């Protein structure tokens, strides 16, 4: 038996967009169920995101602490951002976000994993990259505003982050998935066996 997610699309008889926001919207679809009934499904339409687990030579992960209003908490996270341009190469977006949020560049990039954050209520797809061979970026720092103006940066040992995730102390989705995937890759075939940085991504197709 092959355990693998597969494409499938049930018939939609009607669709509406009752809310449009700055970056996302809410859609309502009338979806035909296997028994022939039709039900409404509301979900957030999202452009997609990238996240970066930046790992330095000392085995530390670059993390940032940011206020997240919906959950009323400051969360430790890994650098991440939206795919602002349809069809944008996610590697280019990840390189941009690492520069903007941490003023760091990386020479070695690989795909750590691809996830849907909340597939029951949102179509957001996230590609999480592993970035290594880190160095300070050239040029001026990116001008931050709003929540990012209060952001803290730190480098934390990967094992400590795994401990924090399992202890229920760290909750950000991309950080949690990223550090656990890192630990799994290290204990398996190794980090050099990860997919290349421009591996196909069916959830958000792009041009190289």
PDB file of C-alpha atoms in Angstrom:
ATOM      1  CA  UNK A   1       0.000   0.000   0.000  1.00  0.00           C
ATOM      2  CA  UNK A   2       1.357   3.421  -0.987  1.00  0.00           C
ATOM      3  CA  UNK A   3       0.787   6.155   1.578  1.00  0.00           C
ATOM      4  CA  UNK A   4       0.685   9.284  -0.549  1.00  0.00           C
ATOM      5  CA  UNK A   5      -1.694  12.219  -0.935  1.00  0.00           C
ATOM      6  CA  UNK A   6      -3.403  12.253  -4.337  1.00  0.00           C
ATOM      7  CA  UNK A   7      -5.244  14.924  -6.360  1.00  0.00           C
ATOM      8  CA  UNK A   8      -9.044  14.732  -6.358  1.00  0.00           C
ATOM      9  CA  UNK A   9     -11.768  17.304  -6.909  1.00  0.00           C
ATOM     10  CA  UNK A  10     -15.427  16.781  -6.039  1.00  0.00           C
ATOM     11  CA  UNK A  11     -18.028  18.569  -8.124  1.00  0.00           C
ATOM     12  CA  UNK A  12     -18.876  22.154  -7.150  1.00  0.00           C
ATOM     13  CA  UNK A  13     -22.329  23.356  -8.230  1.00  0.00           C
ATOM     14  CA  UNK A  14     -21.993  26.977  -7.046  1.00  0.00           C
ATOM     15  CA  UNK A  15     -19.373  29.253  -5.541  1.00  0.00           C
ATOM     16  CA  UNK A  16     -19.347  32.711  -3.941  1.00  0.00           C
ATOM     17  CA  UNK A  17     -16.782  34.999  -2.309  1.00  0.00           C
ATOM     18  CA  UNK A  18     -18.554  36.785   0.574  1.00  0.00           C
ATOM     19  CA  UNK A  19     -15.355  38.443   1.847  1.00  0.00           C
ATOM     20  CA  UNK A  20     -12.234  39.812   0.154  1.00  0.00           C
ATOM     21  CA  UNK A  21      -9.322  41.036   2.254  1.00  0.00           C
ATOM     22  CA  UNK A  22      -5.961  42.577   1.482  1.00  0.00           C
ATOM     23  CA  UNK A  23      -4.153  39.264   0.929  1.00  0.00           C
ATOM     24  CA  UNK A  24      -6.776  36.565   1.431  1.00  0.00           C
ATOM     25  CA  UNK A  25     -10.483  36.002   0.910  1.00  0.00           C
ATOM     26  CA  UNK A  26     -13.249  33.673   2.071  1.00  0.00           C
ATOM     27  CA  UNK A  27     -14.999  31.423  -0.427  1.00  0.00           C
ATOM     28  CA  UNK A  28     -18.190  29.390  -0.103  1.00  0.00           C
ATOM     29  CA  UNK A  29     -18.556  26.346  -2.371  1.00  0.00           C
ATOM     30  CA  UNK A  30     -21.572  24.067  -2.775  1.00  0.00           C
ATOM     31  CA  UNK A  31     -19.891  20.640  -2.926  1.00  0.00           C
ATOM     32  CA  UNK A  32     -21.558  17.398  -4.019  1.00  0.00           C
ATOM     33  CA  UNK A  33     -20.893  14.603  -1.508  1.00  0.00           C
ATOM     34  CA  UNK A  34     -20.444  10.903  -2.432  1.00  0.00           C
ATOM     35  CA  UNK A  35     -24.076  10.171  -1.452  1.00  0.00           C
ATOM     36  CA  UNK A  36     -25.348  12.855  -3.845  1.00  0.00           C
ATOM     37  CA  UNK A  37     -26.175  15.499  -1.246  1.00  0.00           C
ATOM     38  CA  UNK A  38     -24.813  19.015  -1.561  1.00  0.00           C
ATOM     39  CA  UNK A  39     -23.235  20.860   1.353  1.00  0.00           C
ATOM     40  CA  UNK A  40     -21.651  24.288   1.777  1.00  0.00           C
ATOM     41  CA  UNK A  41     -17.957  24.511   2.571  1.00  0.00           C
ATOM     42  CA  UNK A  42     -16.466  27.838   3.701  1.00  0.00           C
ATOM     43  CA  UNK A  43     -12.700  28.293   3.516  1.00  0.00           C
ATOM     44  CA  UNK A  44      -9.992  30.920   3.349  1.00  0.00           C
ATOM     45  CA  UNK A  45      -8.317  31.355  -0.028  1.00  0.00           C
ATOM     46  CA  UNK A  46      -4.602  31.967   0.476  1.00  0.00           C
ATOM     47  CA  UNK A  47      -1.782  32.763  -1.979  1.00  0.00           C
ATOM     48  CA  UNK A  48       0.634  30.351  -0.314  1.00  0.00           C
ATOM     49  CA  UNK A  49       3.737  30.893   1.786  1.00  0.00           C
ATOM     50  CA  UNK A  50       7.361  30.002   2.221  1.00  0.00           C
ATOM     51  CA  UNK A  51       9.266  29.425   5.457  1.00  0.00           C
ATOM     52  CA  UNK A  52      12.967  29.040   6.079  1.00  0.00           C
ATOM     53  CA  UNK A  53      14.711  26.869   8.636  1.00  0.00           C
ATOM     54  CA  UNK A  54      18.107  28.586   8.588  1.00  0.00           C
ATOM     55  CA  UNK A  55      20.718  26.344  10.231  1.00  0.00           C
ATOM     56  CA  UNK A  56      24.162  27.695  11.116  1.00  0.00           C
ATOM     57  CA  UNK A  57      27.449  25.802  11.457  1.00  0.00           C
ATOM     58  CA  UNK A  58      26.963  25.458  15.211  1.00  0.00           C
ATOM     59  CA  UNK A  59      23.659  23.599  14.741  1.00  0.00           C
ATOM     60  CA  UNK A  60      21.569  26.583  15.774  1.00  0.00           C
ATOM     61  CA  UNK A  61      18.342  27.631  14.072  1.00  0.00           C
ATOM     62  CA  UNK A  62      17.588  31.270  13.350  1.00  0.00           C
ATOM     63  CA  UNK A  63      14.266  32.117  15.031  1.00  0.00           C
ATOM     64  CA  UNK A  64      12.282  35.270  15.589  1.00  0.00           C
ATOM     65  CA  UNK A  65       9.653  36.256  18.142  1.00  0.00           C
ATOM     66  CA  UNK A  66       6.616  38.093  16.826  1.00  0.00           C
ATOM     67  CA  UNK A  67       3.214  39.169  18.123  1.00  0.00           C
ATOM     68  CA  UNK A  68       0.326  37.297  16.495  1.00  0.00           C
ATOM     69  CA  UNK A  69      -2.947  39.052  17.186  1.00  0.00           C
ATOM     70  CA  UNK A  70      -5.427  36.211  16.389  1.00  0.00           C
ATOM     71  CA  UNK A  71      -3.921  34.023  19.147  1.00  0.00           C
ATOM     72  CA  UNK A  72      -2.914  36.933  21.456  1.00  0.00           C
ATOM     73  CA  UNK A  73       0.618  35.610  21.897  1.00  0.00           C
ATOM     74  CA  UNK A  74       4.184  36.375  20.967  1.00  0.00           C
ATOM     75  CA  UNK A  75       5.342  33.276  19.124  1.00  0.00           C
ATOM     76  CA  UNK A  76       8.806  32.023  18.324  1.00  0.00           C
ATOM     77  CA  UNK A  77       8.859  31.321  14.595  1.00  0.00           C
ATOM     78  CA  UNK A  78      11.194  30.721  11.691  1.00  0.00           C
ATOM     79  CA  UNK A  79      11.363  33.382   8.940  1.00  0.00           C
ATOM     80  CA  UNK A  80       8.375  33.150   6.597  1.00  0.00           C
ATOM     81  CA  UNK A  81       6.305  35.161   4.175  1.00  0.00           C
ATOM     82  CA  UNK A  82       3.632  35.164   1.504  1.00  0.00           C
ATOM     83  CA  UNK A  83       4.021  34.292  -2.147  1.00  0.00           C
ATOM     84  CA  UNK A  84       3.102  37.796  -3.232  1.00  0.00           C
ATOM     85  CA  UNK A  85       3.273  37.193  -6.979  1.00  0.00           C
ATOM     86  CA  UNK A  86       1.251  34.381  -8.657  1.00  0.00           C
ATOM     87  CA  UNK A  87       3.648  31.800 -10.079  1.00  0.00           C
ATOM     88  CA  UNK A  88       6.613  33.272  -8.186  1.00  0.00           C
ATOM     89  CA  UNK A  89       9.537  30.891  -7.698  1.00  0.00           C
ATOM     90  CA  UNK A  90       9.282  29.936  -4.006  1.00  0.00           C
ATOM     91  CA  UNK A  91      13.068  29.816  -3.656  1.00  0.00           C
ATOM     92  CA  UNK A  92      13.313  33.464  -4.692  1.00  0.00           C
ATOM     93  CA  UNK A  93      10.563  34.349  -2.210  1.00  0.00           C
ATOM     94  CA  UNK A  94      12.373  32.470   0.568  1.00  0.00           C
ATOM     95  CA  UNK A  95      15.667  34.214  -0.168  1.00  0.00           C
ATOM     96  CA  UNK A  96      13.854  37.550  -0.025  1.00  0.00           C
ATOM     97  CA  UNK A  97      12.161  36.760   3.293  1.00  0.00           C
ATOM     98  CA  UNK A  98      15.395  35.586   4.920  1.00  0.00           C
ATOM     99  CA  UNK A  99      17.025  38.854   3.881  1.00  0.00           C
ATOM    100  CA  UNK A 100      14.119  41.053   4.962  1.00  0.00           C
ATOM    101  CA  UNK A 101      13.466  39.427   8.339  1.00  0.00           C
ATOM    102  CA  UNK A 102      16.991  38.475   9.420  1.00  0.00           C
ATOM    103  CA  UNK A 103      19.417  40.263   7.050  1.00  0.00           C
ATOM    104  CA  UNK A 104      20.974  36.874   6.320  1.00  0.00           C
ATOM    105  CA  UNK A 105      21.826  35.036   3.116  1.00  0.00           C
ATOM    106  CA  UNK A 106      22.477  31.324   2.560  1.00  0.00           C
ATOM    107  CA  UNK A 107      24.522  29.454  -0.028  1.00  0.00           C
ATOM    108  CA  UNK A 108      22.939  26.005   0.326  1.00  0.00           C
ATOM    109  CA  UNK A 109      19.170  25.635  -0.122  1.00  0.00           C
ATOM    110  CA  UNK A 110      17.029  22.487  -0.062  1.00  0.00           C
ATOM    111  CA  UNK A 111      13.338  21.665   0.354  1.00  0.00           C
ATOM    112  CA  UNK A 112      12.731  20.425   3.883  1.00  0.00           C
ATOM    113  CA  UNK A 113       9.017  19.668   3.454  1.00  0.00           C
ATOM    114  CA  UNK A 114       5.734  20.915   1.950  1.00  0.00           C
ATOM    115  CA  UNK A 115       2.578  21.227   4.058  1.00  0.00           C
ATOM    116  CA  UNK A 116      -1.011  22.454   4.060  1.00  0.00           C
ATOM    117  CA  UNK A 117      -1.377  24.402   7.293  1.00  0.00           C
ATOM    118  CA  UNK A 118      -5.134  23.955   7.919  1.00  0.00           C
ATOM    119  CA  UNK A 119      -6.674  21.994   5.017  1.00  0.00           C
ATOM    120  CA  UNK A 120     -10.075  21.772   6.711  1.00  0.00           C
ATOM    121  CA  UNK A 121     -10.596  25.524   6.484  1.00  0.00           C
ATOM    122  CA  UNK A 122      -7.879  27.116   4.368  1.00  0.00           C
ATOM    123  CA  UNK A 123      -6.064  26.256   1.136  1.00  0.00           C
ATOM    124  CA  UNK A 124      -2.729  27.706   2.309  1.00  0.00           C
ATOM    125  CA  UNK A 125       0.253  25.668   1.113  1.00  0.00           C
ATOM    126  CA  UNK A 126       3.686  26.261   2.647  1.00  0.00           C
ATOM    127  CA  UNK A 127       7.066  25.167   1.344  1.00  0.00           C
ATOM    128  CA  UNK A 128       9.604  24.960   4.170  1.00  0.00           C
ATOM    129  CA  UNK A 129      13.203  25.308   3.046  1.00  0.00           C
ATOM    130  CA  UNK A 130      16.410  24.292   4.784  1.00  0.00           C
ATOM    131  CA  UNK A 131      19.023  27.027   4.365  1.00  0.00           C
ATOM    132  CA  UNK A 132      22.669  26.437   5.298  1.00  0.00           C
ATOM    133  CA  UNK A 133      26.048  28.140   4.916  1.00  0.00           C
ATOM    134  CA  UNK A 134      24.704  31.351   6.404  1.00  0.00           C
ATOM    135  CA  UNK A 135      26.332  34.761   6.341  1.00  0.00           C
ATOM    136  CA  UNK A 136      25.365  38.368   6.932  1.00  0.00           C
ATOM    137  CA  UNK A 137      23.660  39.943   3.926  1.00  0.00           C
ATOM    138  CA  UNK A 138      25.196  42.943   2.207  1.00  0.00           C
ATOM    139  CA  UNK A 139      23.518  46.332   1.975  1.00  0.00           C
ATOM    140  CA  UNK A 140      21.137  48.169   4.243  1.00  0.00           C
ATOM    141  CA  UNK A 141      18.712  46.391   6.490  1.00  0.00           C
ATOM    142  CA  UNK A 142      15.109  46.149   5.307  1.00  0.00           C
ATOM    143  CA  UNK A 143      12.880  48.781   6.915  1.00  0.00           C
ATOM    144  CA  UNK A 144      10.363  47.006   9.156  1.00  0.00           C
ATOM    145  CA  UNK A 145       6.982  48.242  10.382  1.00  0.00           C
ATOM    146  CA  UNK A 146       3.866  47.161  12.307  1.00  0.00           C
ATOM    147  CA  UNK A 147       4.345  43.824  14.159  1.00  0.00           C
ATOM    148  CA  UNK A 148       7.768  43.295  12.592  1.00  0.00           C
ATOM    149  CA  UNK A 149       9.072  46.478  14.241  1.00  0.00           C
ATOM    150  CA  UNK A 150       8.825  44.678  17.608  1.00  0.00           C
ATOM    151  CA  UNK A 151      10.458  41.469  16.398  1.00  0.00           C
ATOM    152  CA  UNK A 152      13.272  39.749  18.331  1.00  0.00           C
ATOM    153  CA  UNK A 153      15.911  37.554  16.670  1.00  0.00           C
ATOM    154  CA  UNK A 154      17.826  34.665  18.214  1.00  0.00           C
ATOM    155  CA  UNK A 155      19.784  31.552  17.300  1.00  0.00           C
ATOM    156  CA  UNK A 156      18.726  28.481  19.259  1.00  0.00           C
ATOM    157  CA  UNK A 157      20.104  24.954  19.234  1.00  0.00           C
ATOM    158  CA  UNK A 158      17.872  22.711  17.122  1.00  0.00           C
ATOM    159  CA  UNK A 159      17.622  20.099  19.889  1.00  0.00           C
ATOM    160  CA  UNK A 160      16.306  22.750  22.305  1.00  0.00           C
ATOM    161  CA  UNK A 161      13.613  23.713  19.807  1.00  0.00           C
ATOM    162  CA  UNK A 162      12.556  20.065  19.433  1.00  0.00           C
ATOM    163  CA  UNK A 163      12.348  19.829  23.222  1.00  0.00           C
ATOM    164  CA  UNK A 164      10.210  22.979  23.349  1.00  0.00           C
ATOM    165  CA  UNK A 165       7.845  21.684  20.681  1.00  0.00           C
ATOM    166  CA  UNK A 166       7.310  18.366  22.462  1.00  0.00           C
ATOM    167  CA  UNK A 167       6.913  20.126  25.816  1.00  0.00           C
ATOM    168  CA  UNK A 168       4.093  22.303  24.447  1.00  0.00           C
ATOM    169  CA  UNK A 169       6.132  25.490  24.814  1.00  0.00           C
ATOM    170  CA  UNK A 170       6.416  26.345  21.097  1.00  0.00           C
ATOM    171  CA  UNK A 171       3.348  26.412  18.854  1.00  0.00           C
ATOM    172  CA  UNK A 172       4.083  28.035  15.508  1.00  0.00           C
ATOM    173  CA  UNK A 173       3.178  25.644  12.696  1.00  0.00           C
ATOM    174  CA  UNK A 174       6.215  26.197  10.464  1.00  0.00           C
ATOM    175  CA  UNK A 175       8.680  26.112  13.350  1.00  0.00           C
ATOM    176  CA  UNK A 176       7.130  22.919  14.708  1.00  0.00           C
ATOM    177  CA  UNK A 177       7.028  21.135  11.350  1.00  0.00           C
ATOM    178  CA  UNK A 178      10.442  22.458  10.377  1.00  0.00           C
ATOM    179  CA  UNK A 179      12.427  21.402  13.435  1.00  0.00           C
ATOM    180  CA  UNK A 180      10.760  17.966  13.618  1.00  0.00           C
ATOM    181  CA  UNK A 181      11.415  17.428   9.897  1.00  0.00           C
ATOM    182  CA  UNK A 182      15.026  18.479  10.448  1.00  0.00           C
ATOM    183  CA  UNK A 183      15.415  15.918  13.238  1.00  0.00           C
ATOM    184  CA  UNK A 184      13.801  13.220  11.098  1.00  0.00           C
ATOM    185  CA  UNK A 185      16.041  14.002   8.115  1.00  0.00           C
ATOM    186  CA  UNK A 186      19.156  13.919  10.268  1.00  0.00           C
ATOM    187  CA  UNK A 187      18.241  10.537  11.728  1.00  0.00           C
ATOM    188  CA  UNK A 188      17.321   9.165   8.292  1.00  0.00           C
ATOM    189  CA  UNK A 189      19.100   9.597   4.971  1.00  0.00           C
ATOM    190  CA  UNK A 190      20.740  12.866   6.015  1.00  0.00           C
ATOM    191  CA  UNK A 191      20.293  16.517   5.047  1.00  0.00           C
ATOM    192  CA  UNK A 192      22.105  16.161   1.719  1.00  0.00           C
ATOM    193  CA  UNK A 193      19.402  13.674   0.619  1.00  0.00           C
ATOM    194  CA  UNK A 194      16.660  16.316   0.828  1.00  0.00           C
ATOM    195  CA  UNK A 195      14.974  17.469  -2.371  1.00  0.00           C
ATOM    196  CA  UNK A 196      16.670  20.228  -4.388  1.00  0.00           C
ATOM    197  CA  UNK A 197      15.563  23.800  -3.767  1.00  0.00           C
ATOM    198  CA  UNK A 198      13.634  24.020  -7.052  1.00  0.00           C
ATOM    199  CA  UNK A 199      11.851  20.658  -6.774  1.00  0.00           C
ATOM    200  CA  UNK A 200       8.330  20.691  -8.307  1.00  0.00           C
ATOM    201  CA  UNK A 201       5.541  21.903  -6.022  1.00  0.00           C
ATOM    202  CA  UNK A 202       2.135  20.889  -7.422  1.00  0.00           C
ATOM    203  CA  UNK A 203       0.272  22.920  -4.770  1.00  0.00           C
ATOM    204  CA  UNK A 204       1.816  26.151  -6.104  1.00  0.00           C
ATOM    205  CA  UNK A 205       3.296  25.562  -9.597  1.00  0.00           C
ATOM    206  CA  UNK A 206       6.084  27.948 -10.602  1.00  0.00           C
ATOM    207  CA  UNK A 207       8.608  28.647 -13.321  1.00  0.00           C
ATOM    208  CA  UNK A 208      12.311  28.241 -12.574  1.00  0.00           C
TER     209      UNK A 208
END
